[in-house]
Short mmCIF file of C-alpha atoms in Angstrom, two decimals:
data_model
loop_
_atom_site.label_atom_id
_atom_site.label_comp_id
_atom_site.label_asym_id
_atom_site.label_seq_id
_atom_site.Cartn_x
_atom_site.Cartn_y
_atom_site.Cartn_z
CA ARG M 1 -1.05 32.69 17.18
CA ALA M 2 0.63 35.45 15.22
CA LEU M 3 -1.01 37.96 17.54
CA ARG M 4 0.31 36.15 20.58
CA TRP M 5 3.81 36.28 19.11
CA ALA M 6 3.47 39.93 18.15
CA SER M 7 2.24 40.80 21.63
CA GLY M 8 5.46 39.68 23.20
CA ARG M 9 5.24 35.92 23.60
CA ALA M 10 8.71 34.65 22.86
CA PRO M 11 8.95 31.82 20.33
CA ALA M 12 10.36 28.48 21.37
CA ARG M 13 14.15 28.31 21.13
CA GLY M 14 14.41 24.81 19.79
CA LEU M 15 14.59 21.42 21.41
CA ARG M 16 14.63 21.31 25.18
CA ALA M 17 15.55 18.46 27.42
CA SER M 18 13.58 17.48 30.50
CA PRO M 19 15.23 18.39 33.81
CA ARG M 20 15.97 14.73 34.33
CA ALA M 21 16.17 11.94 31.81
CA ARG M 22 13.01 9.87 31.52
CA THR M 23 12.66 6.54 29.78
CA ALA M 24 9.27 5.34 31.08
CA MET M 25 6.00 6.75 32.36
CA PRO M 26 2.66 5.60 33.82
CA SER M 27 0.01 4.77 31.20
CA TRP M 28 -3.13 2.78 30.61
CA VAL M 29 -2.55 0.51 27.60
CA ILE M 30 -4.02 -2.45 25.77
CA ASP M 31 -1.94 -5.37 24.45
CA ARG M 32 -4.76 -6.87 22.39
CA TYR M 33 -8.26 -5.93 21.31
CA GLY M 34 -11.26 -6.91 23.37
CA SER M 35 -13.58 -5.71 26.13
CA ASN M 36 -12.69 -3.93 29.35
CA GLU M 37 -10.40 -6.65 30.70
CA VAL M 38 -7.76 -5.79 28.09
CA LEU M 39 -7.02 -2.45 29.82
CA ARG M 40 -3.71 -2.62 31.71
CA PHE M 41 -1.95 -0.09 33.90
CA THR M 42 1.81 0.09 33.52
CA ARG M 43 4.56 2.32 34.84
CA ASP M 44 6.88 1.22 32.05
CA MET M 45 5.32 2.75 28.94
CA MET M 46 8.03 4.22 26.72
CA PHE M 47 8.42 7.97 27.25
CA PRO M 48 7.36 9.91 24.11
CA ILE M 49 10.11 11.23 21.85
CA ILE M 50 10.09 14.24 19.53
CA HIS M 51 10.72 12.83 16.04
CA PHE M 52 9.80 15.87 13.95
CA PRO M 53 10.70 19.56 14.33
CA ASN M 54 7.06 20.66 14.70
CA GLU M 55 6.21 18.36 17.64
CA VAL M 56 5.71 19.14 21.31
CA ILE M 57 5.56 16.95 24.41
CA ILE M 58 2.64 17.72 26.72
CA LYS M 59 2.38 16.78 30.38
CA VAL M 60 -1.19 15.51 30.63
CA HIS M 61 -3.24 17.06 33.42
CA ALA M 62 -6.61 15.76 32.22
CA ALA M 63 -7.96 13.58 29.42
CA SER M 64 -11.41 12.34 28.48
CA LEU M 65 -13.07 9.38 26.81
CA ASN M 66 -15.05 9.31 23.58
CA PRO M 67 -17.06 6.54 21.89
CA ILE M 68 -14.13 6.02 19.52
CA ASP M 69 -12.05 4.84 22.49
CA LEU M 70 -14.56 2.04 23.14
CA SER M 71 -14.52 1.14 19.46
CA MET M 72 -10.72 1.18 19.21
CA ARG M 73 -10.43 -0.95 22.35
CA SER M 74 -12.42 -3.60 20.44
CA GLY M 75 -10.33 -3.29 17.26
CA TYR M 76 -12.52 -0.95 15.22
CA GLY M 77 -10.57 0.72 12.43
CA ALA M 78 -7.36 -1.24 13.07
CA THR M 79 -6.68 -1.84 9.36
CA ALA M 80 -6.88 1.82 8.34
CA LEU M 81 -5.17 3.13 11.48
CA ASN M 82 -2.24 0.73 11.14
CA MET M 83 -1.80 1.79 7.54
CA LYS M 84 -1.71 5.42 8.69
CA ARG M 85 0.79 4.59 11.46
CA ASP M 86 3.19 2.87 9.08
CA PRO M 87 2.22 3.53 5.43
CA LEU M 88 5.52 2.24 4.02
CA LYS M 89 5.65 -0.76 6.38
CA LEU M 90 9.09 0.23 7.63
CA LYS M 91 8.67 -1.15 11.14
CA THR M 92 10.23 -4.52 11.80
CA SER M 93 7.41 -5.34 14.20
CA GLU M 94 3.91 -5.27 12.73
CA THR M 95 2.09 -4.77 16.01
CA GLU M 96 0.64 -1.50 17.27
CA PHE M 97 0.74 -2.73 20.87
CA PRO M 98 1.07 -1.63 23.60
CA LEU M 99 -1.52 0.93 22.51
CA THR M 100 -2.64 3.90 24.60
CA LEU M 101 -6.19 5.10 24.08
CA GLY M 102 -7.63 8.56 24.81
CA ARG M 103 -7.84 11.45 22.36
CA ASP M 104 -8.40 14.61 24.44
CA VAL M 105 -5.68 16.33 26.43
CA SER M 106 -5.40 19.45 28.53
CA GLY M 107 -1.99 20.03 30.03
CA VAL M 108 1.31 21.90 29.96
CA VAL M 109 3.99 21.97 27.25
CA MET M 110 7.19 20.29 28.50
CA GLU M 111 9.42 20.19 25.39
CA CYS M 112 9.33 21.73 21.91
CA GLY M 113 10.81 20.64 18.61
CA LEU M 114 13.22 22.87 16.68
CA GLY M 115 10.49 24.08 14.33
CA VAL M 116 7.98 25.12 17.00
CA SER M 117 7.81 28.91 17.23
CA TYR M 118 4.41 29.50 18.83
CA PHE M 119 4.65 27.47 22.06
CA LYS M 120 7.20 27.27 24.84
CA PRO M 121 7.59 25.01 27.90
CA GLY M 122 5.13 26.01 30.57
CA ASP M 123 2.32 27.02 28.20
CA GLU M 124 -1.10 25.63 29.14
CA VAL M 125 -2.54 23.96 26.05
CA TRP M 126 -5.26 21.61 24.86
CA ALA M 127 -5.47 19.29 21.87
CA ALA M 128 -7.19 16.31 20.30
CA ILE M 129 -4.70 13.63 19.28
CA PRO M 130 -5.52 11.72 16.05
CA PRO M 131 -6.50 8.06 16.56
CA TRP M 132 -3.46 6.73 14.70
CA LYS M 133 -1.15 8.19 17.36
CA GLN M 134 -0.52 7.04 20.92
CA GLY M 135 -3.26 8.47 23.11
CA THR M 136 -3.60 10.63 26.17
CA LEU M 137 -4.25 8.17 29.01
CA SER M 138 -0.61 8.66 29.98
CA GLU M 139 1.53 11.01 31.99
CA PHE M 140 2.91 12.56 28.78
CA VAL M 141 1.86 12.63 25.12
CA VAL M 142 3.54 13.91 21.96
CA ALA M 143 1.57 15.98 19.46
CA SER M 144 2.16 17.98 16.32
CA GLY M 145 2.26 21.69 17.03
CA ASN M 146 -0.46 22.07 14.38
CA GLU M 147 -2.78 19.97 16.55
CA VAL M 148 -2.28 22.06 19.69
CA SER M 149 -3.86 25.31 20.87
CA PHE M 150 -3.66 27.50 23.96
CA LYS M 151 -6.19 26.30 26.55
CA PRO M 152 -9.12 28.65 27.19
CA LYS M 153 -8.17 30.85 30.14
CA CYS M 154 -11.57 30.51 31.80
CA LEU M 155 -11.44 26.69 32.07
CA SER M 156 -9.62 24.35 34.41
CA HIS M 157 -7.74 21.44 32.85
CA THR M 158 -10.58 19.11 33.85
CA GLU M 159 -13.13 21.29 32.07
CA ALA M 160 -10.92 21.87 29.03
CA ALA M 161 -10.29 18.15 28.48
CA ALA M 162 -14.00 17.66 27.78
CA LEU M 163 -14.03 19.71 24.58
CA PRO M 164 -11.29 19.18 21.95
CA TYR M 165 -12.32 15.91 20.26
CA VAL M 166 -16.08 16.53 20.26
CA GLY M 167 -15.53 20.19 19.42
CA LEU M 168 -13.35 19.42 16.40
CA THR M 169 -15.71 16.66 15.25
CA ALA M 170 -18.66 19.04 15.34
CA TRP M 171 -16.57 21.82 13.77
CA SER M 172 -15.61 19.49 10.92
CA ALA M 173 -19.23 18.55 10.26
CA LEU M 174 -20.78 21.99 10.61
CA ASN M 175 -18.07 24.32 9.31
CA GLN M 176 -15.59 22.46 7.12
CA VAL M 177 -18.01 19.99 5.52
CA GLY M 178 -21.35 21.73 6.03
CA GLY M 179 -20.11 25.22 5.16
CA LEU M 180 -21.79 26.92 8.13
CA ASN M 181 -20.12 29.88 9.81
CA GLN M 182 -20.88 32.92 11.89
CA SER M 183 -21.85 35.01 8.87
CA ASN M 184 -24.33 32.65 7.21
CA CYS M 185 -26.21 30.92 10.05
CA SER M 186 -28.57 33.64 11.22
CA GLY M 187 -32.15 32.42 10.90
CA LYS M 188 -31.23 29.02 9.46
CA ARG M 189 -33.16 26.06 10.79
CA VAL M 190 -30.77 23.37 12.04
CA LEU M 191 -31.77 19.90 13.24
CA ILE M 192 -29.37 17.98 15.49
CA LEU M 193 -30.07 14.26 15.93
CA GLY M 194 -28.43 12.88 19.07
CA ALA M 195 -28.15 16.24 20.81
CA SER M 196 -27.30 15.14 24.36
CA GLY M 197 -23.95 13.43 23.72
CA GLY M 198 -20.57 15.11 23.55
CA VAL M 199 -20.73 16.16 19.89
CA GLY M 200 -24.41 17.05 20.14
CA THR M 201 -24.09 19.34 23.15
CA PHE M 202 -21.21 21.15 21.48
CA ALA M 203 -23.09 21.46 18.18
CA VAL M 204 -26.16 22.95 19.88
CA GLN M 205 -24.02 25.64 21.52
CA LEU M 206 -22.05 26.41 18.37
CA MET M 207 -25.17 26.82 16.26
CA LYS M 208 -26.73 29.11 18.86
CA ALA M 209 -23.49 31.11 19.05
CA TRP M 210 -23.87 31.58 15.29
CA ASP M 211 -27.53 32.59 15.66
CA ALA M 212 -29.21 29.58 14.06
CA HIS M 213 -32.61 28.21 15.09
CA VAL M 214 -31.84 24.81 16.65
CA THR M 215 -34.14 21.82 16.94
CA ALA M 216 -32.54 19.14 19.13
CA VAL M 217 -33.53 15.49 19.38
CA CYS M 218 -32.75 13.64 22.62
CA SER M 219 -34.49 11.64 25.34
CA HIS M 220 -36.83 13.33 27.83
CA ASP M 221 -34.37 13.12 30.72
CA ALA M 222 -31.83 15.14 28.72
CA SER M 223 -34.26 17.81 27.55
CA THR M 224 -33.57 20.19 30.44
CA LEU M 225 -29.83 20.11 29.72
CA VAL M 226 -30.30 20.66 26.00
CA LYS M 227 -32.71 23.56 26.55
CA LYS M 228 -30.22 25.12 28.96
CA LEU M 229 -27.60 24.97 26.19
CA GLY M 230 -29.88 27.08 24.02
CA ALA M 231 -31.94 24.71 21.83
CA ASP M 232 -35.11 26.40 20.56
CA ASP M 233 -37.11 23.19 20.18
CA VAL M 234 -36.41 19.88 21.91
CA ILE M 235 -37.98 16.68 20.62
CA ASP M 236 -38.15 13.55 22.78
CA TYR M 237 -37.50 10.60 20.47
CA LYS M 238 -39.18 8.27 22.97
CA SER M 239 -42.52 10.11 23.10
CA GLY M 240 -43.72 8.91 19.73
CA LYS M 241 -42.52 8.08 16.26
CA LEU M 242 -39.69 10.55 15.74
CA GLU M 243 -40.16 10.84 12.00
CA GLU M 244 -43.80 11.84 12.42
CA GLN M 245 -43.01 14.36 15.17
CA LEU M 246 -40.42 16.11 13.01
CA LYS M 247 -42.68 16.19 9.95
CA THR M 248 -45.02 18.54 11.83
CA LEU M 249 -42.27 21.17 11.97
CA PRO M 250 -41.12 23.52 9.17
CA LEU M 251 -38.43 22.08 6.89
CA PHE M 252 -34.75 22.45 7.81
CA ASP M 253 -31.75 24.06 6.14
CA PHE M 254 -29.23 21.73 7.76
CA ILE M 255 -29.24 18.38 9.58
CA LEU M 256 -26.41 16.99 11.70
CA ASP M 257 -26.88 13.27 12.30
CA ASN M 258 -24.98 11.76 15.24
CA VAL M 259 -27.19 8.67 15.27
CA GLY M 260 -27.07 7.09 11.81
CA GLY M 261 -28.75 3.81 11.01
CA TYR M 262 -32.43 4.03 10.14
CA THR M 263 -32.56 7.82 10.56
CA GLU M 264 -30.76 8.24 7.25
CA LYS M 265 -33.70 6.66 5.42
CA TRP M 266 -36.11 9.47 6.32
CA ALA M 267 -34.13 12.42 7.69
CA LEU M 268 -33.24 13.89 4.29
CA ASP M 269 -36.96 14.31 3.53
CA LEU M 270 -37.01 16.96 6.28
CA LEU M 271 -34.71 19.30 4.31
CA LYS M 272 -35.81 22.21 2.11
CA LYS M 273 -35.48 21.04 -1.49
CA TRP M 274 -33.43 22.95 -4.08
CA SER M 275 -32.25 25.52 -1.57
CA GLY M 276 -28.73 24.29 -0.80
CA ALA M 277 -29.95 22.41 2.29
CA THR M 278 -27.43 19.87 3.57
CA TYR M 279 -27.45 16.64 5.57
CA VAL M 280 -24.17 15.67 7.26
CA THR M 281 -23.72 12.36 9.06
CA LEU M 282 -20.91 11.38 11.39
CA VAL M 283 -21.85 7.70 11.17
CA THR M 284 -20.03 6.27 8.15
CA PRO M 285 -18.86 2.79 7.04
CA PHE M 286 -15.36 3.97 6.05
CA LEU M 287 -13.31 2.19 8.74
CA ILE M 288 -15.67 -0.79 8.89
CA ASN M 289 -15.28 -1.34 5.15
CA MET M 290 -11.49 -1.36 5.44
CA ASP M 291 -11.59 -3.74 8.40
CA LYS M 292 -13.85 -6.14 6.49
CA LEU M 293 -12.55 -5.83 2.94
CA GLY M 294 -8.95 -4.66 3.33
CA VAL M 295 -7.49 -1.31 2.39
CA ALA M 296 -7.97 -1.28 -1.39
CA ASP M 297 -11.39 -2.94 -1.59
CA GLY M 298 -12.60 -1.06 1.48
CA MET M 299 -11.68 2.30 0.00
CA LEU M 300 -13.30 1.34 -3.29
CA GLN M 301 -16.52 0.24 -1.60
CA THR M 302 -16.57 3.42 0.48
CA GLY M 303 -16.10 5.60 -2.59
CA VAL M 304 -18.90 3.84 -4.44
CA THR M 305 -21.24 4.18 -1.45
CA VAL M 306 -20.70 7.87 -0.80
CA GLY M 307 -20.72 8.68 -4.51
CA SER M 308 -24.01 6.91 -5.17
CA LYS M 309 -25.71 8.44 -2.12
CA THR M 310 -24.47 11.93 -2.97
CA LEU M 311 -25.79 11.69 -6.53
CA LYS M 312 -29.08 10.11 -5.45
CA HIS M 313 -29.90 12.92 -3.03
CA LEU M 314 -28.53 15.67 -5.26
CA LEU M 315 -31.10 14.65 -7.85
CA LYS M 316 -33.74 15.15 -5.15
CA GLY M 317 -32.52 18.68 -4.43
CA VAL M 318 -30.47 18.22 -1.24
CA HIS M 319 -26.80 17.71 -0.39
CA TYR M 320 -25.57 14.53 1.33
CA ARG M 321 -22.19 14.55 3.10
CA TRP M 322 -20.02 12.48 5.42
CA ALA M 323 -17.88 14.12 8.09
CA PHE M 324 -15.02 12.94 10.29
CA PHE M 325 -12.96 14.22 13.18
CA MET M 326 -10.09 16.41 11.94
CA PRO M 327 -7.24 17.44 14.27
CA SER M 328 -6.64 21.18 14.02
CA GLY M 329 -4.93 23.63 16.31
CA PRO M 330 -6.25 26.65 14.36
CA SER M 331 -9.83 25.41 14.75
CA LEU M 332 -9.23 24.94 18.47
CA ASP M 333 -8.02 28.56 18.55
CA GLU M 334 -11.43 29.65 17.27
CA ILE M 335 -13.23 27.35 19.69
CA ALA M 336 -11.16 28.72 22.57
CA GLU M 337 -12.31 32.25 21.69
CA LEU M 338 -15.95 31.11 21.82
CA VAL M 339 -15.33 29.43 25.18
CA ASP M 340 -13.61 32.46 26.70
CA SER M 341 -16.44 34.69 25.46
CA GLY M 342 -18.96 32.50 27.31
CA LYS M 343 -20.71 31.19 24.20
CA ILE M 344 -19.62 27.55 24.66
CA GLN M 345 -19.17 25.63 27.89
CA PRO M 346 -18.01 22.07 28.55
CA VAL M 347 -20.69 19.53 29.45
CA ILE M 348 -19.25 16.92 31.81
CA ASP M 349 -21.16 13.80 32.80
CA GLU M 350 -18.67 12.41 35.35
CA VAL M 351 -15.03 12.82 36.41
CA PHE M 352 -12.77 9.88 37.32
CA SER M 353 -9.27 9.66 38.75
CA PHE M 354 -6.40 8.15 36.75
CA SER M 355 -6.65 4.94 38.77
CA GLU M 356 -10.30 4.58 37.74
CA VAL M 357 -9.83 4.40 33.97
CA PRO M 358 -11.47 0.94 33.63
CA LYS M 359 -14.44 2.20 35.64
CA ALA M 360 -14.67 5.21 33.33
CA PHE M 361 -14.76 2.92 30.28
CA LEU M 362 -17.59 0.93 31.86
CA LYS M 363 -19.48 4.17 32.49
CA LEU M 364 -19.11 5.16 28.86
CA GLU M 365 -20.01 1.67 27.72
CA GLY M 366 -23.31 1.94 29.61
CA GLY M 367 -24.43 4.65 27.19
CA HIS M 368 -26.84 7.57 27.66
CA ALA M 369 -24.09 9.91 28.85
CA ARG M 370 -25.00 13.57 29.24
CA GLY M 371 -21.77 15.15 28.06
CA LYS M 372 -18.25 13.84 28.57
CA THR M 373 -16.46 11.33 30.79
CA VAL M 374 -13.27 13.03 32.04
CA ILE M 375 -10.10 11.52 33.55
CA ASN M 376 -8.00 13.57 35.95
CA VAL M 377 -4.48 12.32 35.26
CA ILE M 378 -3.20 14.76 37.86
CA SER M 379 -5.57 15.05 40.82
CA ARG M 380 -7.20 18.31 41.96
CA GLN M 381 -7.83 19.83 38.56
#
C-alpha cells in the first residue's frame, strides 16, 4: 500500500458524499433463523453509513457463499456474534435482524472515511467482511479499510469474489497459526483433508506456491481438479479406509484439517514426532459452546478443551492448533500478488445472478461443491 501511495496514487481526501442521497438499497436478508425459506429480498434495506474514519463503502459487483452463510442462516454462532456486534449492549433493540449474509465482496469503492489514505472512490477492491457485520448480498457494503485490498488486476469481479474468505481462512491456518511461509515450506510434507472445497483448493495452491509436497484427500470425482491445482498425491477417501491408506505414506510435517469429527482421533498419528510437526483444524466447538452454554461458560469450556488437547498432543511430540477466519487487508495484498503472478487461481463451482440467491443457497446446501458458489450482484461480470 505504501508503494502504491509512493508511486503516485493520491490518498483519499476525506469523507465523500454519493452523487445523490440514498437511504435504501436492494438486499437479501433474513428476519429470523431457519432454513432457506427465511431468505427475503427487499429494496428497502438501510443504506450503509460510515461510522468510523477508517471505513469505506463498497459498491458490490460480485459476492460468494461459504458454509458459514448456511450455518449463520440457521442461527449458528448467534450468541458470540451478537456480543461482538454490541459488546456494551448499547442498542435499544436487542435484535440483529434484518441480517444480510455473505462474506466475500469484489467491487468498487464509493465513499471513504476521513482516516482512509490508501483508497479513493473508483478503486477496484476485494474483501472478506467479518461475520459480525452486515454481509455482502447487497448493493453496497461498509468495511474497515484494514479489511480491504486492491483486487487482483488479472481477475474479473466474478472471479475475485471467489477468493477472499477462503483465502484468508487458509492463510490464517497455514501462515498465522501454522507458521508456514515461503521461506520454510520447501520440501515439507503437507496433508490437506477436505481438499476439494473452497479452503482446500486454495490451500493446495498456496502450499505448492511455497514449494511444499502436498497430499490431498478428496473424493474420486474431484481428483482431476485437485491434481490440476498441483497436488503431488491425491487420496480418494471413498476407495478404502482413509486412515489405512494414509498410513502407507511417509509421515507429514503439517496437516490442515477441513473435515473435523472422527479424523481428529487418528490424523495426528500421521505427523512426524518431536520435529515441530503441526496439526491445525478449522473445525472447532468455539461458537457452538457459546450458543449452548452462554458467553462465560462457553468461553471457559472452549479454553479447557483446547488447553487439554494441546497439552495431550504436545506430550506426544506434535503441536495441536485451532484456526479461524481472520479479516485482513494486508494478507489479501499478499494473496493478490500470488494471484497476479499466476500461482493461485479461483476455483468456481457455479455462478448465480442476484435474483437467484435462494437457489445458490440450495446448491451450497447440497454439498460436494468443487470450489465456490458465486453471486453476480451486477450482471455481466
